CSV table of C-alpha atoms and ligand atoms in Angstrom, one decimal:
chain,number,residue,atom,x,y,z
S,199,MET,CA,2.7,136.8,64.8
S,200,ARG,CA,3.1,134.5,67.6
S,201,ILE,CA,2.8,136.2,70.8
S,202,VAL,CA,4.2,134.5,73.7
S,203,ILE,CA,3.7,136.0,77.1
S,204,LEU,CA,5.6,134.7,79.9
S,205,PRO,CA,5.2,135.7,83.8
S,206,THR,CA,8.7,136.8,84.2
S,207,GLU,CA,11.8,138.7,82.3
S,208,VAL,CA,13.9,135.4,83.2
S,209,GLU,CA,11.1,133.0,81.7
S,210,ALA,CA,10.9,135.1,78.6
S,211,SER,CA,14.8,135.5,78.2
S,212,ASN,CA,14.8,131.5,78.7
S,213,PHE,CA,12.2,131.0,75.9
S,214,ALA,CA,14.2,133.1,73.5
S,215,ALA,CA,17.4,131.2,74.3
S,216,GLU,CA,15.7,127.9,73.7
S,217,PHE,CA,14.0,129.2,70.7
S,218,ILE,CA,17.6,130.0,69.3
S,219,THR,CA,19.1,126.8,70.5
S,220,GLU,CA,16.5,124.8,68.6
S,221,PHE,CA,17.1,126.9,65.3
S,222,ILE,CA,21.0,126.2,65.6
S,223,ASN,CA,20.5,122.3,66.3
S,224,ASN,CA,18.0,122.0,63.4
S,225,ASN,CA,20.0,123.7,60.7
S,226,LYS,CA,23.3,123.1,59.1
S,227,ASN,CA,25.4,126.1,59.0
S,228,PRO,CA,22.8,128.2,60.6
S,229,VAL,CA,22.9,132.2,60.2
S,230,VAL,CA,21.6,134.2,63.2
S,231,GLY,CA,21.2,137.8,63.3
S,232,LEU,CA,22.0,139.3,66.7
S,233,ALA,CA,21.0,142.3,68.8
S,234,THR,CA,22.6,144.3,71.4
S,235,GLY,CA,21.0,146.5,74.4
S,236,GLY,CA,19.6,145.4,78.0
S,237,SER,CA,16.8,143.1,76.4
S,238,VAL,CA,18.9,140.5,75.3
S,239,VAL,CA,21.6,140.1,78.0
S,240,MET,CA,19.6,137.3,79.8
S,241,THR,CA,19.0,135.6,76.6
S,242,TYR,CA,22.9,135.5,76.0
S,243,GLU,CA,23.5,134.2,79.5
S,244,ALA,CA,20.9,131.4,79.2
S,245,LEU,CA,22.7,130.7,75.7
S,246,ILE,CA,25.9,130.5,77.7
S,247,SER,CA,24.6,128.1,80.2
S,248,LYS,CA,23.1,126.0,77.4
S,249,HIS,CA,26.3,125.7,75.6
S,250,GLN,CA,28.2,124.9,78.9
S,251,LEU,CA,25.9,122.1,79.4
S,252,GLY,CA,26.6,120.7,76.0
S,253,GLN,CA,23.0,121.5,74.7
S,254,VAL,CA,24.3,123.8,71.9
S,255,SER,CA,27.5,124.5,69.8
S,256,PHE,CA,28.2,127.5,67.7
S,257,GLN,CA,30.7,126.0,65.8
S,258,GLU,CA,28.9,126.2,62.4
S,259,THR,CA,27.1,129.1,63.2
S,260,THR,CA,27.5,132.6,61.5
S,261,THR,CA,26.1,135.7,63.1
S,262,PHE,CA,25.4,139.2,61.8
S,263,ASN,CA,24.7,141.9,64.2
S,264,LEU,CA,21.9,144.4,63.6
S,265,ASP,CA,23.9,147.7,64.2
S,266,GLU,CA,27.1,149.4,65.3
S,267,TYR,CA,27.8,153.2,66.5
S,268,LEU,CA,29.8,155.2,64.0
S,269,GLY,CA,33.0,156.5,65.4
S,270,LEU,CA,33.7,153.9,68.2
S,271,ALA,CA,36.8,151.8,67.6
S,272,PRO,CA,35.8,147.7,67.9
S,273,ASN,CA,37.8,147.7,71.4
S,274,HIS,CA,35.8,150.8,72.9
S,275,ALA,CA,34.0,149.4,75.8
S,276,GLN,CA,30.8,150.7,74.4
S,277,SER,CA,31.0,149.6,71.0
S,278,TYR,CA,28.6,146.7,69.8
S,279,ARG,CA,31.6,144.6,68.9
S,280,SER,CA,33.0,144.7,72.5
S,281,TYR,CA,29.4,144.0,73.9
S,282,MET,CA,28.8,141.1,71.6
S,283,ASN,CA,32.5,139.6,72.6
S,284,ARG,CA,31.9,140.5,76.3
S,285,THR,CA,28.4,139.3,76.5
S,286,LEU,CA,28.4,136.5,74.3
S,287,PHE,CA,31.3,135.4,71.8
S,288,ASP,CA,34.1,135.2,74.5
S,289,HIS,CA,32.0,132.3,76.2
S,290,ILE,CA,30.9,130.3,73.3
S,291,ASP,CA,32.6,128.1,70.7
S,292,ILE,CA,32.0,130.4,67.8
S,293,ASP,CA,34.6,131.0,65.4
S,294,PRO,CA,35.3,135.0,65.6
S,295,CYS,CA,35.8,135.0,61.9
S,296,ASN,CA,32.2,134.0,61.5
S,297,THR,CA,30.9,137.1,63.5
S,298,TYR,CA,30.0,140.1,61.6
S,299,VAL,CA,29.3,143.5,62.9
S,300,PRO,CA,28.2,146.4,60.4
S,301,GLU,CA,31.5,148.4,61.1
S,302,CYS,CA,32.9,151.3,59.0
S,303,PHE,CA,36.2,152.5,59.8
S,304,ASP,CA,36.7,155.4,57.0
S,305,ASP,CA,34.2,157.5,55.1
S,306,ASN,CA,33.1,155.2,52.8
S,307,PHE,CA,29.8,154.3,54.3
S,308,ASP,CA,28.0,153.3,51.1
S,309,SER,CA,30.7,150.4,50.3
S,310,ALA,CA,30.5,149.3,54.0
S,311,CYS,CA,26.8,149.0,53.9
S,312,SER,CA,26.8,147.2,50.7
S,313,SER,CA,29.4,144.8,51.6
S,314,TYR,CA,27.6,144.1,54.6
S,315,GLU,CA,24.3,143.1,52.6
S,316,ASN,CA,26.9,141.2,50.2
S,317,GLU,CA,28.2,139.2,52.9
S,318,ILE,CA,24.8,138.3,54.3
S,319,ASN,CA,23.8,137.1,50.9
S,320,LYS,CA,27.0,135.2,50.4
S,321,ARG,CA,26.0,133.2,53.7
S,322,GLY,CA,22.6,132.3,52.3
S,323,GLY,CA,20.7,135.1,54.3
S,324,ILE,CA,19.6,135.3,57.8
S,325,GLY,CA,17.6,132.3,59.1
S,326,LEU,CA,16.7,133.7,62.6
S,327,GLN,CA,16.8,137.4,63.5
S,328,LEU,CA,16.8,138.2,67.2
S,329,LEU,CA,15.4,141.8,67.9
S,330,GLY,CA,14.8,144.0,70.8
S,331,VAL,CA,12.8,147.0,70.5
S,332,GLY,CA,13.3,150.6,71.4
S,333,SER,CA,10.7,152.6,73.7
S,334,ASN,CA,10.1,154.6,70.4
S,335,GLY,CA,9.2,151.3,68.4
S,336,HIS,CA,12.6,151.2,66.6
S,337,ILE,CA,14.2,147.8,65.4
S,338,GLY,CA,18.0,147.7,65.0
S,339,PHE,CA,18.7,151.5,64.7
S,340,ASN,CA,15.7,152.0,62.5
S,341,GLU,CA,14.2,155.0,64.0
S,342,PRO,CA,10.7,156.4,63.5
S,343,THR,CA,10.0,157.3,59.8
S,344,SER,CA,12.7,154.9,58.6
S,345,SER,CA,11.4,153.4,55.2
S,346,PHE,CA,10.1,149.9,55.5
S,347,GLN,CA,12.2,149.2,52.3
S,348,SER,CA,15.4,150.5,53.8
S,349,ARG,CA,18.8,148.6,53.6
S,350,THR,CA,21.8,148.7,55.6
S,351,ARG,CA,22.7,152.3,56.1
S,352,VAL,CA,23.9,155.3,58.4
S,353,LYS,CA,21.0,156.6,60.5
S,354,THR,CA,21.1,159.5,62.8
S,355,LEU,CA,19.6,158.6,66.4
S,356,THR,CA,16.9,160.5,67.9
S,357,LYS,CA,17.0,162.2,71.1
S,358,SER,CA,15.0,159.6,72.8
S,359,THR,CA,17.4,156.8,71.7
S,360,LEU,CA,20.5,158.6,72.8
S,361,THR,CA,18.9,159.5,76.1
S,362,GLN,CA,17.9,155.8,76.6
S,363,ASN,CA,21.3,154.5,75.8
S,364,ALA,CA,23.2,157.2,77.8
S,365,ARG,CA,23.1,154.9,80.8
S,366,PHE,CA,25.8,152.7,78.9
S,367,PHE,CA,28.3,155.6,78.6
S,368,GLU,CA,30.5,157.3,81.2
S,369,ALA,CA,30.0,161.2,81.4
S,370,SER,CA,33.6,161.6,80.0
S,371,GLU,CA,32.9,159.3,76.9
S,372,ASN,CA,31.8,160.6,73.8
S,373,GLN,CA,28.2,159.0,72.8
S,374,PRO,CA,28.0,158.7,69.0
S,375,SER,CA,24.7,160.1,67.4
S,376,LEU,CA,25.2,158.2,64.2
S,377,ALA,CA,25.0,154.4,63.8
S,378,ILE,CA,25.2,152.0,60.9
S,379,THR,CA,22.2,149.6,60.9
S,380,MET,CA,20.8,146.8,58.9
S,381,GLY,CA,17.6,148.4,57.3
S,382,ILE,CA,13.8,147.4,57.9
S,383,GLY,CA,13.8,145.5,54.2
S,384,THR,CA,17.1,143.7,55.4
S,385,ILE,CA,15.6,142.6,58.5
S,386,MET,CA,12.2,141.5,56.8
S,387,GLU,CA,14.2,139.2,54.6
S,388,ALA,CA,15.2,137.0,57.6
S,389,GLU,CA,13.3,133.7,57.4
S,390,ASN,CA,12.2,133.9,61.0
S,391,ILE,CA,12.1,136.7,63.5
S,392,LEU,CA,12.1,136.4,67.2
S,393,LEU,CA,11.7,139.9,69.0
S,394,ILE,CA,12.0,140.0,72.8
S,395,GLY,CA,10.5,142.9,75.0
S,396,LEU,CA,10.9,143.2,78.8
S,397,GLY,CA,9.6,145.4,81.4
S,398,LYS,CA,6.5,148.0,82.0
S,399,HIS,CA,9.0,150.7,80.2
S,400,LYS,CA,8.6,148.7,76.8
S,401,SER,CA,4.7,148.1,77.3
S,402,LYS,CA,3.7,150.9,74.9
S,403,ALA,CA,6.1,150.1,72.2
S,404,VAL,CA,5.3,146.5,72.2
S,405,ALA,CA,1.5,147.4,71.9
S,406,ASP,CA,2.4,149.6,69.1
S,407,VAL,CA,4.3,146.9,67.2
S,408,ILE,CA,1.6,143.8,67.8
S,409,GLU,CA,-1.6,145.9,67.6
S,410,GLY,CA,-0.9,149.5,66.3
S,411,PRO,CA,-1.3,150.5,62.8
S,412,LEU,CA,1.4,149.5,60.3
S,413,SER,CA,3.1,152.7,60.4
S,414,ALA,CA,6.8,153.9,59.7
S,415,PHE,CA,6.4,156.1,63.0
S,416,CYS,CA,6.6,152.6,64.7
S,417,PRO,CA,9.4,150.7,62.6
S,418,GLY,CA,8.4,147.5,64.5
S,419,SER,CA,4.9,147.5,63.4
S,420,ILE,CA,6.2,146.0,60.1
S,421,LEU,CA,6.7,142.9,61.8
S,422,GLN,CA,3.1,142.1,61.5
S,423,ASN,CA,3.7,141.6,57.8
S,424,HIS,CA,6.2,138.9,58.5
S,425,PRO,CA,5.3,135.3,57.8
S,426,ASN,CA,7.2,133.7,60.7
S,427,ALA,CA,7.7,136.4,63.5
S,428,THR,CA,7.5,135.6,67.3
S,429,ILE,CA,7.4,138.3,69.9
S,430,VAL,CA,8.1,137.0,73.5
S,431,ILE,CA,7.4,139.3,76.4
S,432,ASP,CA,7.1,139.3,80.1
S,433,LYS,CA,3.6,140.2,81.7
S,434,LEU,CA,4.7,143.7,82.4
S,435,ALA,CA,5.9,144.3,78.7
S,436,ALA,CA,2.5,143.0,77.8
S,437,SER,CA,0.4,145.1,80.0
S,438,ASP,CA,-0.9,147.4,77.3
S,439,LEU,CA,-2.1,144.6,75.0
S,440,GLU,CA,-5.7,145.0,74.3
S,441,LEU,CA,-6.0,141.3,73.2
S,442,TYR,CA,-3.8,140.2,76.4
S,443,ASP,CA,-6.3,137.3,77.2
S,444,TYR,CA,-6.6,135.9,73.6
S,445,TYR,CA,-2.8,135.7,73.2
S,446,ILE,CA,-2.6,133.7,76.4
S,447,GLN,CA,-5.5,131.3,75.3
S,448,THR,CA,-3.9,131.1,71.9
S,449,GLU,CA,-0.7,129.6,73.2
S,450,LYS,CA,-2.4,127.4,75.7
S,451,MET,CA,-4.5,126.0,72.4
S,452,LYS,CA,-0.8,125.7,70.8
S,453,SER,CA,0.5,123.4,73.4
S,454,LYS,CA,-2.6,121.5,73.7
S,455,TYR,CA,-3.0,120.9,70.1
S,456,ASN,CA,0.3,121.1,68.9
S,457,CYS,CA,-1.1,123.9,66.2
N,21,LIG,C1,19.1,149.7,71.1
N,21,LIG,C2,19.8,148.6,69.9
N,21,LIG,C3,18.7,147.7,69.5
N,21,LIG,C4,18.0,147.4,70.9
N,21,LIG,C5,17.0,148.3,71.2
N,21,LIG,C6,16.5,148.1,72.5
N,21,LIG,O1,19.4,151.0,70.9
N,21,LIG,N1,20.1,149.6,68.6
N,21,LIG,O2,19.4,146.9,68.7
N,21,LIG,O3,17.2,146.2,70.5
N,21,LIG,O4,17.8,149.8,71.2
N,21,LIG,O5,17.4,148.7,73.5
N,21,LIG,P1,17.4,148.0,75.1
N,21,LIG,O6,17.1,146.3,74.9
N,21,LIG,O7,18.5,148.2,76.0
N,21,LIG,O8,16.2,148.6,75.5
């Protein structure tokens, strides 16, 4: 795991945007896995700026989102499809036909989930997967005790996730308690993973992901087993790390010796 600790949330987000830009610019027909939520908003803003400055084009890029609420129409303001259009896709030159979100509009969940996996495979697999992390250690909507082998499927959301995400919904709006999410096994097949964690409220989850035991109770801890995982965090999100100084030193050595 590469652990990058930067002083502020803005610097961590700029790092993430640069990481994604480099991936897109260095790959033909790049396939990028995307996340939603508060942690990635500044990363998307920075990507939009880079696009406006002519530093990155998304014309050849295909994206696969991690997850989506069940029961929200795509045009519902809180659907992850709407979030992605509003936060990123409407502002860049991506072909909307190349943007995938794991939606299901009937009760045929199994077929929606397996066709999502098939579509990822048809595109040659995910080259870079962007992740946030829930306060309970979830990645995508893979809640604690999700199998490390799991594939795209329907998950029941925990009370803590529902509470955490309630801020996005009006009091009168129905907040779904089910979601369709890429599985942990699906996520782990991505060639590269970039997880971003911002703020003091993520410090415990970040420490569990990086330094905790490998445990289904902290789904993100499986990233310790990924050969190309990078975690970018701001100082506050890093504040519970036992080896904080070591990670800072490692990055210094990396830039000094390019290793
Ligand atoms: C949400 C999403 C995840 C996201 C995570 C963190 O519920 N399903 O994809 O990465 O939880 O959310 P936030 O960045 O808003 O803290």
